[in-house]
Amino acid sequence: MSRTFILAFGIFLTIASSITGLVIIPNWQFQALKPVVKLDGTRYPEVYFGDQARGREIYIDQGCIYCHTQQVRMKGYGADIRRGWGTRRSVPRDYLMDRPHQLGTQRMGPDLASIGARQPSVDWHAIHLYNPQLTSPGSIMPRFEYFFREVRSGEAAPADAIKVPQQSNGVTHIVPTDRGRALIAYLKRLNQSFPLPEANQ
Amino acid sequence: MIAQPIPPVVIPEVEARIEVDGSSRPVIVLYWGTSLIWLTIASIAGLISSIKLHSPEFLGGMEWLTFGRIRAVHWDTAIYGFGGLAASGTLLWLQARLCQVRLPYRNLLLVGGVVFNIGLVLGTAGVLMGQSTGVETLEFPLWAMPLLVVPYVFIVIANFTMYFKKVTKHTYVSQWYLMAVTVWFPILVLSAEACTNLGAVDGVAQAIANWWYGHNVVGLFATPTGIAAAYYLIPKVIGKPIHSYHLSLLGFWSNAIFYNWAGTHHLTGGPLPAWTITLGVVGSLMMFIPVITIGINHHMTMLGSFHLLKTSPTLRFAVMGSMIYTLSSFQGSLEALRSHQEVTHFTHYTIGHVHFGMYGFFAPLMFAMMYYGMPRLMDQEWSSARLIRIHFWCTVVGMLIYVTAMCYAGIRQGLMMNDPSIPFLNIVRFTIPYLALRTLGGLILLTGTIAFLINFVRIITPHKYTWKTPTMLDTERDWKKLVELEKQSENGGTK
């Protein structure tokens, strides 16, 4: 009986120590982190609101994380910065508003930590999401055509319609649905170019 | 060769064991049987994901089958559906046998098994409908989790009850590991859910909690169950004691202490304090100690008995599992090094490693448990030696194709990604043949699973005729012969 107790207690201690050491203590360390106030009075990072927040939920529900990371490794470790995926390494403060985190561990597609800075164009994102082959031939990204309403030749294109560069099946324009617009707003918001001081240490 | 079931031999010890096995039959058959259904579902989901990566238009246009959802379903059904149920069945059956007590709370455990399966179905449906939480390995919507956690609490209670009522004085090595799993797994799930989806910690601390869990669900749930199975089966089948008791003690405690800390190597290079990653790397490297001691214990016990691999299906799968445990753990420890991670971190290499461990080590040991346990539970022998051979060779060949293709492609992919002069899309194009090779490997693995499933269905359905002696691999036994005999006897009966 007493040996059983030692066994069970020892087993419990191993896991209790690792969650304390790896999760609880770092979490204390991060408690002191606050957003920085920029010169124009806005804050970095800002909370996700409206379309950005809804777009983030869509990013999560579509499982973008299984192919895309949102973390730039430091200079000299990998080629993240030289590939143009960011101007500096990512730091804990960049993720203050991220619940849940979407750091990712797989790069079947490029890193998206600063995709909003790399691709600021709504049209580019819309066409890329609608059919990745149109912007990135050879891409293995799935099509997200269900985020768009297709306008075929002969139909009147609404004012917010985006022209498709290559027509196929008579589709000349696409109009993002509410979800498509939200996802694009979220992608455009992803931007870690603000020079946080700790990123240069 | 062929006869009706033999009457049980009257030896008190054997009789007691038959009674123990009989008490656990419905529960274990439910857990193991449904685990194989989930393995099939997981394999199909994996195959769909795999095909989508080299042919993105495959099953396109259907939102619920988009890569990001079906990929999550693949891993969750594999780890909770197959892993959870196969390991729980193994845990309950082994503990009952080793304690020599009847399985307690059988009705509760049966209900638990059904509820667990309902939880899996609902969780999977939730992910397919877009309700994933977005936390890797904990994708199932929060409302589905109690259906998985509560049944597991029943298993924990049953496990402790058996342990405290045990008739045997001795505690076997396997029992330490089983005890460890029942303590670790509920704590792991509850604290990981609390830290991530319930928001007890913030920002990147969530990422650590996520990978602390993601790595430990393999290391503190699948791995100890696999090791427990190997510690039980290898000595049992070859009839020799374990090589060294003291080594097993060292192996157990070093495994318990170091594996816990290894998870953060999944975040190497990430936006975290360097010391958290260093802890993960140190933990991973220290894993050489348990891996080597456990390896010595398993392989030295086998020494001199390798000829039995020709005949025993149980031993063949068990030895495959224990050998790949050593190999994949070495691979994993080295992989954690920062210089290694610089190249392979975000590549297919990681996926190759996961499958090496899960399908090369854990799954074969669970198959070995079932090959050993089912004839004893059902009082019938496996009906086809051919199907067992198909299952074994499909597992070996499919797994090797998969792992080799992914690891090689991953290293090349990583080296190219670290050279900014190579356009990203060229790297994507380079990986496509290897992604296709993976589909082939997955297809072979699925074939093996289906062969096993057929044999499993045959053994749980009552038959008039069964083989009299255990089904060995070097026989030409085929269930068609049994079917013919049954038909003959039916025709003969009407005459």
XYZ file of C-alpha atoms in Angstrom:
696
model
C 0.000 0.000 0.000
C 2.694 2.485 0.944
C 4.741 1.462 -2.100
C 1.714 2.041 -4.299
C 1.354 5.480 -2.792
C 5.011 6.288 -3.495
C 4.605 5.075 -7.080
C 1.455 7.101 -7.731
C 2.788 10.182 -5.976
C 6.117 10.023 -7.818
C 4.279 9.731 -11.119
C 2.134 12.721 -10.178
C 5.199 14.768 -9.209
C 6.847 14.275 -12.602
C 3.949 15.830 -14.469
C 3.276 18.526 -11.877
C 6.887 19.674 -12.067
C 6.948 19.904 -15.842
C 3.754 21.923 -16.164
C 4.987 24.266 -13.437
C 8.380 24.681 -15.074
C 7.259 24.914 -18.663
C 3.867 26.621 -18.541
C 3.147 28.335 -15.230
C 6.530 29.999 -14.705
C 6.822 31.343 -18.299
C 3.239 32.584 -17.964
C 4.262 34.630 -14.915
C 7.124 36.025 -16.932
C 4.696 37.117 -19.671
C 2.208 38.710 -17.248
C 4.317 41.871 -17.217
C 4.021 42.288 -21.002
C 1.688 45.087 -22.162
C 1.003 46.503 -25.626
C 3.219 49.460 -26.543
C 1.684 52.848 -27.369
C 2.889 54.129 -30.704
C 3.664 57.803 -31.431
C 0.295 58.279 -33.163
C -1.462 57.108 -29.980
C -2.512 53.689 -31.344
C -1.365 50.547 -29.612
C 0.629 47.561 -30.797
C -0.615 44.876 -30.767
C -4.201 46.042 -31.060
C -7.170 43.831 -30.163
C -8.913 42.036 -33.026
C -12.283 43.603 -33.705
C -15.089 43.285 -36.251
C -14.067 41.637 -39.503
C -10.558 40.900 -38.227
C -11.888 38.942 -35.259
C -14.369 37.022 -37.421
C -11.646 36.459 -39.997
C -9.421 34.964 -37.349
C -12.156 32.478 -36.461
C -12.401 31.489 -40.114
C -8.618 31.096 -40.313
C -8.919 28.693 -37.360
C -11.940 26.755 -38.627
C -10.379 26.232 -42.077
C -7.240 24.824 -40.406
C -4.766 27.203 -42.085
C -2.355 26.408 -39.228
C -1.596 22.968 -40.658
C 0.376 24.515 -43.524
C 1.226 28.051 -42.406
C 3.245 29.313 -39.458
C 2.952 32.766 -37.907
C 6.428 33.123 -36.450
C 9.616 34.566 -37.846
C 12.843 33.022 -36.593
C 15.770 35.225 -35.683
C 18.458 36.326 -38.107
C 21.073 33.626 -38.566
C 18.714 30.797 -37.658
C 17.048 29.634 -40.845
C 16.379 32.108 -43.652
C 13.031 33.530 -42.552
C 14.105 37.181 -42.671
C 16.151 36.756 -45.855
C 13.108 35.194 -47.519
C 11.275 38.402 -46.737
C 8.811 36.825 -44.329
C 9.516 39.539 -41.774
C 11.824 42.417 -40.945
C 12.664 41.175 -37.454
C 12.203 38.090 -35.332
C 8.864 37.478 -33.600
C 8.704 38.083 -29.841
C 6.131 37.171 -27.138
C 4.620 40.682 -27.218
C 3.476 40.161 -30.831
C 1.012 37.520 -29.604
C -0.634 39.322 -26.667
C -4.035 39.306 -28.361
C -3.837 35.800 -29.821
C -6.345 33.445 -28.209
C -5.780 30.698 -29.151
C -2.262 31.021 -30.518
C -1.740 30.150 -34.182
C 2.064 29.831 -34.224
C 1.979 26.643 -36.311
C 4.703 24.069 -36.892
C 4.454 23.328 -40.597
C 5.515 25.323 -43.664
C 3.918 23.603 -46.606
C 3.037 27.197 -47.387
C 5.007 30.337 -46.509
C 5.009 32.020 -43.103
C 2.142 34.472 -42.571
C 3.368 36.489 -39.563
C 3.544 39.612 -41.752
C 1.483 38.643 -44.784
C -0.466 41.898 -44.408
C 2.725 43.864 -45.004
C 3.876 41.620 -47.873
C 0.541 41.543 -49.682
C -1.506 44.629 -48.739
C -3.839 44.246 -51.754
C -7.390 42.998 -51.145
C -7.643 41.950 -54.788
C -4.520 39.800 -54.571
C -5.827 37.984 -51.489
C -9.256 37.486 -53.048
C -7.889 36.023 -56.273
C -5.354 33.912 -54.376
C -7.985 32.465 -52.047
C -10.437 31.952 -54.915
C -7.887 30.034 -56.980
C -4.255 29.910 -55.796
C -3.085 28.811 -59.248
C -3.912 32.266 -60.620
C -1.370 34.051 -58.416
C 0.978 31.194 -57.480
C 1.157 28.544 -60.227
C 2.091 25.132 -58.794
C 0.737 25.954 -55.339
C -0.786 23.037 -53.390
C -3.140 25.275 -51.426
C -6.801 24.271 -51.682
C -9.246 26.582 -53.442
C -11.548 28.502 -51.155
C -14.114 29.298 -53.839
C -16.919 29.025 -51.279
C -15.859 32.392 -49.873
C -16.791 34.092 -53.154
C -19.803 34.666 -55.362
C -18.897 34.078 -58.998
C -19.998 36.579 -61.671
C -20.100 35.051 -65.153
C -19.696 36.845 -68.474
C -22.965 38.469 -69.473
C -23.965 39.110 -65.870
C -23.643 42.635 -64.521
C -20.661 42.867 -62.160
C -21.410 44.781 -58.956
C -19.224 47.712 -57.988
C -17.202 45.749 -55.405
C -16.529 42.847 -57.817
C -12.907 41.843 -58.356
C -11.777 41.009 -61.862
C -10.341 37.521 -62.349
C -7.154 37.641 -64.492
C -7.855 34.419 -66.392
C -11.425 33.494 -67.188
C -12.464 29.920 -66.580
C -16.009 28.534 -66.862
C -17.011 32.019 -67.919
C -16.236 33.549 -64.524
C -15.118 37.119 -65.070
C -15.452 38.583 -61.598
C -15.687 37.394 -58.007
C -17.397 39.046 -55.062
C -16.192 38.087 -51.574
C -18.942 36.861 -49.251
C -19.060 38.197 -45.674
C -16.788 35.370 -44.590
C -14.390 35.955 -47.461
C -14.192 39.658 -46.612
C -13.535 38.842 -42.945
C -10.755 36.377 -43.746
C -9.062 38.902 -46.024
C -9.359 41.583 -43.327
C -7.623 39.248 -40.881
C -4.830 38.353 -43.317
C -4.266 42.027 -44.095
C -4.009 42.779 -40.396
C -1.160 40.263 -39.882
C 1.833 42.539 -39.642
C 4.799 42.341 -37.315
C 6.798 45.153 -38.868
C 6.489 47.515 -35.884
C 10.030 47.575 -34.435
C 9.592 46.331 -30.875
C 12.784 47.112 -28.921
C 13.148 43.610 -27.459
C 13.245 42.081 -30.957
C 16.685 43.569 -31.543
C 18.258 42.317 -28.364
C -6.510 -29.660 -37.331
C -10.135 -28.554 -37.308
C -12.435 -29.226 -34.418
C -15.035 -27.640 -32.243
C -13.753 -25.466 -29.355
C -11.685 -27.539 -26.969
C -13.037 -27.842 -23.414
C -11.018 -25.799 -20.886
C -8.218 -27.694 -19.177
C -8.710 -27.975 -15.428
C -5.675 -26.377 -13.834
C -6.623 -23.999 -10.977
C -4.332 -21.176 -12.140
C -5.468 -21.438 -15.742
C -9.084 -21.652 -14.640
C -8.675 -18.463 -12.633
C -7.180 -16.746 -15.677
C -10.036 -17.969 -17.868
C -12.457 -16.503 -15.358
C -10.587 -13.179 -15.320
C -10.525 -13.061 -19.127
C -14.177 -14.033 -19.297
C -15.131 -11.192 -16.982
C -13.422 -8.627 -19.194
C -14.583 -9.989 -22.560
C -17.429 -7.591 -23.534
C -15.531 -4.489 -22.379
C -12.232 -5.316 -24.064
C -13.879 -6.445 -27.296
C -15.830 -3.175 -27.406
C -12.703 -1.063 -26.808
C -10.420 -2.951 -29.202
C -13.086 -3.457 -31.859
C -14.084 0.198 -32.021
C -10.413 1.232 -31.904
C -9.909 -0.621 -35.189
C -12.922 1.108 -36.738
C -11.374 4.437 -35.723
C -8.026 3.369 -37.143
C -9.774 2.750 -40.456
C -11.504 6.137 -40.304
C -8.245 7.855 -39.371
C -6.436 6.117 -42.229
C -9.073 7.173 -44.741
C -8.966 10.763 -43.449
C -5.163 10.654 -43.655
C -5.320 9.313 -47.177
C -7.708 12.068 -48.289
C -5.401 14.710 -46.744
C -2.405 13.119 -48.398
C -3.996 13.037 -51.852
C -5.101 16.664 -51.484
C -1.472 17.725 -51.057
C -0.276 16.446 -54.407
C -3.625 16.914 -56.191
C -5.249 19.951 -54.523
C -8.360 19.707 -56.732
C -9.227 16.242 -55.265
C -12.645 16.473 -53.531
C -12.320 20.240 -53.894
C -15.148 22.664 -53.407
C -16.538 20.879 -50.351
C -15.851 23.025 -47.348
C -16.244 20.250 -44.769
C -13.546 18.204 -46.525
C -11.046 21.032 -46.940
C -7.474 20.033 -46.095
C -7.316 21.944 -42.813
C -10.339 20.117 -41.432
C -9.764 16.581 -42.685
C -6.125 16.801 -41.570
C -7.253 17.630 -38.007
C -9.767 14.777 -38.109
C -6.991 12.395 -39.197
C -4.802 13.062 -36.178
C -7.591 13.352 -33.602
C -9.287 10.112 -34.640
C -5.892 8.392 -34.752
C -4.777 9.510 -31.299
C -8.089 9.454 -29.391
C -10.095 6.978 -31.468
C -7.512 4.342 -32.239
C -4.911 5.258 -29.610
C -7.323 6.036 -26.792
C -9.509 2.986 -27.201
C -6.772 0.481 -28.064
C -4.644 1.662 -25.135
C -7.587 1.663 -22.701
C -8.564 -1.871 -23.727
C -4.957 -2.945 -23.267
C -4.760 -1.229 -19.892
C -7.909 -2.857 -18.502
C -7.150 -6.327 -19.841
C -3.516 -6.353 -18.731
C -4.272 -4.950 -15.292
C -7.033 -7.543 -14.694
C -4.718 -10.342 -15.763
C -1.692 -9.121 -13.831
C -3.700 -8.482 -10.655
C -5.625 -11.721 -11.168
C -8.937 -10.099 -10.326
C -12.185 -9.932 -12.270
C -12.672 -6.694 -14.149
C -14.711 -4.409 -11.867
C -17.500 -1.988 -12.909
C -18.059 -3.817 -16.186
C -21.371 -2.115 -16.964
C -19.941 1.281 -16.185
C -16.981 0.590 -18.454
C -19.291 -0.600 -21.224
C -21.359 2.565 -20.975
C -18.102 4.539 -20.833
C -16.877 2.892 -24.023
C -20.103 3.784 -25.813
C -20.054 7.379 -24.521
C -16.384 7.750 -25.526
C -17.298 6.655 -29.041
C -20.209 9.091 -29.164
C -17.813 11.826 -28.029
C -15.445 10.928 -30.849
C -18.233 11.029 -33.438
C -19.492 14.401 -32.200
C -15.991 15.859 -31.896
C -15.148 14.745 -35.430
C -18.407 16.157 -36.755
C -17.674 19.421 -34.931
C -14.257 19.759 -36.595
C -15.700 18.922 -40.021
C -18.378 21.578 -39.513
C -15.746 24.175 -38.664
C -15.945 24.214 -34.883
C -12.302 23.277 -34.321
C -10.772 25.072 -31.353
C -7.644 25.758 -33.396
C -5.334 24.229 -30.782
C -3.407 21.376 -32.347
C -4.275 17.931 -30.898
C -7.103 19.512 -28.872
C -9.220 20.451 -31.900
C -12.411 18.790 -30.677
C -14.942 21.447 -29.594
C -15.006 21.961 -25.837
C -18.553 20.620 -25.521
C -17.410 17.224 -26.830
C -14.548 16.862 -24.353
C -16.554 15.769 -21.261
C -17.747 12.797 -23.311
C -14.106 11.746 -23.638
C -12.915 12.683 -20.158
C -15.712 11.179 -18.020
C -15.387 7.652 -19.497
C -11.657 7.893 -18.905
C -12.312 8.629 -15.243
C -14.194 5.304 -15.089
C -11.107 3.598 -16.496
C -8.897 5.273 -13.891
C -11.216 4.148 -11.079
C -11.369 0.582 -12.423
C -7.588 0.514 -12.717
C -6.994 1.597 -9.124
C -9.698 -0.748 -7.822
C -8.002 -3.706 -9.487
C -4.622 -2.608 -8.243
C -5.761 -2.395 -4.621
C -7.628 -5.712 -4.795
C -4.819 -7.565 -6.496
C -4.210 -11.164 -5.514
C -0.616 -11.317 -6.719
C 2.008 -10.058 -4.304
C 4.379 -8.937 -6.980
C 3.990 -5.758 -9.049
C 5.014 -6.315 -12.669
C 6.950 -3.747 -14.671
C 3.985 -3.357 -17.018
C 1.840 -2.337 -14.070
C 4.054 0.660 -13.246
C 3.552 1.945 -16.744
C -0.195 1.317 -16.679
C -0.450 3.078 -13.346
C 1.516 5.998 -14.776
C -0.801 6.317 -17.780
C -3.887 6.518 -15.589
C -2.354 9.256 -13.450
C -0.877 11.215 -16.341
C -3.549 11.181 -18.996
C -6.437 12.853 -17.109
C -4.086 15.492 -15.654
C -2.640 16.131 -19.094
C -5.980 16.619 -20.819
C -7.545 18.717 -18.077
C -4.596 21.045 -17.561
C -3.974 21.459 -21.291
C -7.630 22.323 -21.919
C -7.542 24.731 -18.973
C -4.401 26.450 -20.231
C -5.419 26.739 -23.887
C -9.138 26.580 -24.661
C -10.291 27.842 -21.266
C -7.686 30.595 -21.325
C -5.910 30.094 -17.983
C -2.666 31.296 -19.567
C -2.097 33.897 -22.280
C -0.312 34.419 -25.574
C 2.744 32.309 -26.207
C 2.424 30.502 -22.834
C -0.553 28.870 -24.554
C 1.763 27.658 -27.272
C 3.999 26.011 -24.671
C 0.989 24.415 -22.968
C -0.177 23.258 -26.383
C 3.107 21.508 -27.200
C 3.666 20.319 -23.665
C 0.396 18.486 -24.255
C 0.953 17.595 -27.907
C 4.246 15.903 -27.156
C 3.145 14.321 -23.881
C -0.020 12.792 -25.291
C 2.334 10.652 -27.337
C 4.990 10.348 -24.646
C 2.919 9.903 -21.503
C -0.065 8.092 -22.989
C 0.791 6.112 -26.126
C 4.418 5.356 -25.269
C 3.972 3.948 -21.727
C 1.085 1.779 -22.919
C 3.250 0.501 -25.753
C 6.162 -0.195 -23.395
C 3.819 -1.947 -20.940
C 2.587 -4.163 -23.788
C 6.157 -4.996 -24.847
C 7.208 -5.761 -21.250
C 4.253 -8.132 -20.959
C 4.236 -9.816 -24.354
C 7.882 -10.476 -25.127
C 8.662 -12.508 -21.972
C 5.219 -14.133 -22.078
C 5.489 -15.447 -25.639
C 9.091 -16.651 -25.467
C 8.779 -17.920 -21.886
C 11.813 -16.141 -20.443
C 11.959 -13.512 -17.683
C 12.866 -9.879 -18.425
C 16.611 -9.367 -18.782
C 17.118 -7.061 -15.781
C 14.732 -5.881 -13.094
C 17.010 -3.028 -12.050
C 17.314 -1.710 -15.569
C 13.544 -1.647 -15.878
C 13.384 0.432 -12.718
C 15.909 2.913 -14.096
C 14.129 2.947 -17.441
C 10.759 3.663 -15.879
C 11.766 6.564 -13.652
C 14.087 8.232 -16.135
C 11.332 8.012 -18.744
C 8.836 9.506 -16.280
C 11.137 12.362 -15.338
C 12.597 13.373 -18.694
C 9.812 12.845 -21.216
C 7.650 15.449 -19.468
C 10.031 18.240 -20.334
C 10.667 17.420 -23.969
C 7.638 19.117 -25.549
C 9.030 22.616 -26.106
C 11.402 21.408 -28.841
C 8.297 21.758 -31.061
C 8.739 25.527 -30.703
C 12.468 25.817 -31.425
C 13.231 29.183 -32.980
C 9.830 30.459 -31.900
C 8.997 33.632 -29.972
C 9.734 32.175 -26.546
C 12.372 32.670 -23.866
C 15.398 30.617 -24.917
C 15.501 28.769 -21.611
C 12.119 27.103 -22.216
C 13.408 25.654 -25.491
C 16.690 24.631 -23.865
C 14.747 22.677 -21.246
C 12.950 20.858 -24.055
C 16.211 20.040 -25.823
C 17.825 18.794 -22.597
C 14.741 16.715 -21.772
C 14.815 15.202 -25.247
C 18.516 14.339 -25.062
C 18.170 12.830 -21.579
C 15.635 10.467 -23.135
C 18.621 8.457 -24.369
C 18.845 7.016 -20.838
C 15.374 5.407 -20.651
C 15.409 4.509 -24.328
C 18.725 2.667 -24.054
C 17.811 0.892 -20.816
C 14.375 -0.139 -22.075
C 15.971 -1.175 -25.373
C 18.563 -3.356 -23.619
C 15.840 -4.963 -21.554
C 13.610 -5.811 -24.495
C 16.261 -6.821 -27.000
C 18.426 -8.792 -24.544
C 15.333 -10.725 -23.461
C 14.717 -11.579 -27.123
C 18.322 -12.695 -27.648
C 18.367 -16.370 -28.590
C 14.656 -16.490 -29.360
C 14.559 -14.769 -32.733
C 13.550 -18.007 -34.495
C 10.122 -17.643 -32.857
C 9.492 -14.598 -35.050
C 8.842 -17.021 -37.895
C 5.747 -18.418 -36.253
C 4.229 -16.112 -33.631
C 2.139 -13.173 -34.913
C 2.126 -11.596 -31.448
C 5.879 -11.746 -31.116
C 6.472 -10.431 -34.602
C 4.422 -7.299 -34.035
C 5.763 -6.856 -30.502
C 9.391 -7.097 -31.571
C 8.797 -4.797 -34.526
C 7.295 -2.302 -32.081
C 10.062 -2.539 -29.520
C 12.810 -2.260 -32.151
C 11.233 0.789 -33.746
C 10.745 2.251 -30.263
C 14.526 2.323 -29.971
C 15.079 3.674 -33.484
C 12.372 6.331 -33.480
C 13.389 7.532 -30.017
C 16.999 7.952 -31.141
C 15.699 9.860 -34.151
C 13.504 12.011 -31.914
C 16.268 12.896 -29.465
C 18.636 13.945 -32.237
C 15.839 15.837 -33.978
C 15.436 18.057 -30.914
C 18.930 19.546 -31.360
C 18.812 23.190 -32.419
C 21.104 22.588 -35.405
C 18.812 19.773 -36.596
C 15.681 21.864 -36.021
C 17.097 24.746 -38.034
C 16.673 22.526 -41.098
C 13.844 20.112 -40.353
C 11.567 22.039 -37.970
C 8.799 23.194 -40.309
C 9.114 20.349 -42.814
C 7.644 16.933 -43.632
C 10.468 15.385 -41.569
C 8.450 15.896 -38.383
C 5.448 14.157 -39.947
C 7.722 11.261 -40.931
C 8.992 10.977 -37.367
C 5.485 11.001 -35.866
C 4.395 8.168 -38.133
C 7.591 6.222 -37.408
C 6.719 6.338 -33.707
C 2.963 5.915 -33.940
C 2.772 3.368 -36.763
C 6.153 1.702 -36.227
C 6.103 1.432 -32.433
C 2.741 2.109 -30.804
C 0.331 0.613 -33.344
C 2.238 -2.694 -33.823
C 2.330 -3.179 -30.047
C -1.416 -2.619 -29.840
C -1.875 -5.085 -32.724
C 0.354 -7.551 -30.836
C -1.841 -7.161 -27.742
C -4.931 -7.916 -29.810
C -3.320 -10.887 -31.580
C -2.425 -12.284 -28.184
C -5.563 -11.318 -26.296
C -8.439 -11.947 -28.675
C -8.103 -15.771 -28.949
C -8.002 -15.914 -25.158
C -11.006 -13.655 -24.788
C -13.119 -15.269 -27.484
C -12.052 -18.904 -27.072
C -11.541 -19.042 -30.823
C -8.376 -18.842 -32.892
C -7.602 -16.306 -35.622
C -9.264 -17.743 -38.674
C -6.685 -16.802 -41.293
C -2.892 -16.894 -41.141
C -2.776 -15.320 -44.584
C -4.634 -12.210 -43.411
C -2.194 -11.853 -40.493
C 0.714 -12.056 -42.905
C -0.899 -9.451 -45.166
C -1.457 -7.217 -42.142
C 2.141 -7.561 -40.980
C 3.827 -6.956 -44.314
C 1.506 -4.088 -45.235
C 2.325 -2.457 -41.889
C 6.089 -2.842 -42.417
C 6.233 -1.882 -46.085
C 3.640 0.911 -45.929
C 5.255 2.432 -42.862
C 8.771 2.277 -44.332
C 7.699 3.881 -47.628
C 5.852 6.592 -45.722
C 8.642 7.360 -43.262
C 11.512 7.221 -45.762
C 9.709 9.460 -48.260
C 8.745 12.038 -45.639
C 12.076 12.160 -43.826
C 14.122 12.429 -47.009
C 11.817 15.009 -48.562
C 11.789 16.897 -45.262
C 15.568 17.248 -45.075
C 15.808 18.416 -48.700
C 12.841 20.745 -48.202
C 14.433 22.236 -45.072
C 17.803 22.786 -46.743
C 16.135 24.513 -49.686
C 13.984 26.700 -47.441
C 17.144 27.906 -45.710
C 18.510 29.047 -49.086
C 16.566 32.219 -49.936
C 17.676 32.124 -53.587
C 15.352 29.153 -54.226
C 11.778 30.358 -54.849
C 9.247 28.860 -52.439
C 7.097 27.348 -55.171
C 10.107 25.427 -56.528
C 10.407 23.745 -53.135
C 6.702 22.891 -53.206
C 7.162 21.350 -56.668
C 10.170 19.350 -55.451
C 8.140 17.709 -52.663
C 5.227 16.569 -54.856
C 6.630 13.144 -55.936
C 7.365 12.353 -52.285
C 3.874 13.446 -51.281
C 2.544 11.006 -53.900
C 4.807 8.292 -52.465
C 3.264 8.988 -49.080
C -0.203 8.361 -50.535
C 1.091 4.982 -51.738
C 2.455 4.194 -48.273
C -0.830 5.228 -46.677
C -2.786 3.067 -49.105
C -0.670 0.027 -48.193
C -1.166 0.725 -44.472
C -4.932 0.961 -45.008
C -4.900 -2.388 -46.863
C -3.220 -3.984 -43.861
C -5.746 -2.450 -41.485
C -8.641 -3.813 -43.527
C -7.074 -7.294 -43.536
C -6.871 -7.089 -39.743
C -10.422 -5.833 -39.476
C -11.723 -8.826 -41.486
C -9.854 -11.221 -39.214
C -11.148 -9.345 -36.179
C -14.776 -9.542 -37.303
C -14.326 -13.281 -37.898
C -12.943 -13.884 -34.425
C -15.718 -12.023 -32.602
C -18.538 -13.769 -34.449
C -19.320 -17.202 -32.984
C -18.454 -20.053 -35.319
C -19.168 -23.717 -35.190
C -15.677 -24.540 -36.374
C -12.398 -23.074 -35.302
C -8.766 -24.104 -35.431
C -7.724 -26.273 -32.542
C -4.251 -24.786 -32.033
C -3.119 -21.143 -32.173
C -2.834 -19.741 -35.680
C 0.854 -19.489 -36.523
C 2.283 -17.388 -39.302
C 3.932 -20.251 -41.169
C 0.673 -22.138 -41.728
C -1.575 -21.918 -44.765
C -4.719 -21.423 -42.725
C -7.437 -19.600 -44.522
C -10.902 -18.809 -43.273
C -12.435 -19.935 -46.564
C -11.630 -23.498 -45.496
C -13.614 -22.985 -42.316
C -16.504 -21.517 -44.287
C -16.506 -24.515 -46.623
C -16.565 -26.863 -43.690
C -19.457 -25.002 -42.146
C -21.404 -25.234 -45.404
C -20.646 -28.931 -45.685
C -21.882 -29.578 -42.181
C -25.057 -27.601 -42.902
C -25.726 -29.685 -46.007
C -24.777 -32.806 -44.118
C -27.143 -31.823 -41.319
C -30.155 -31.727 -43.636
C -29.445 -35.165 -45.058
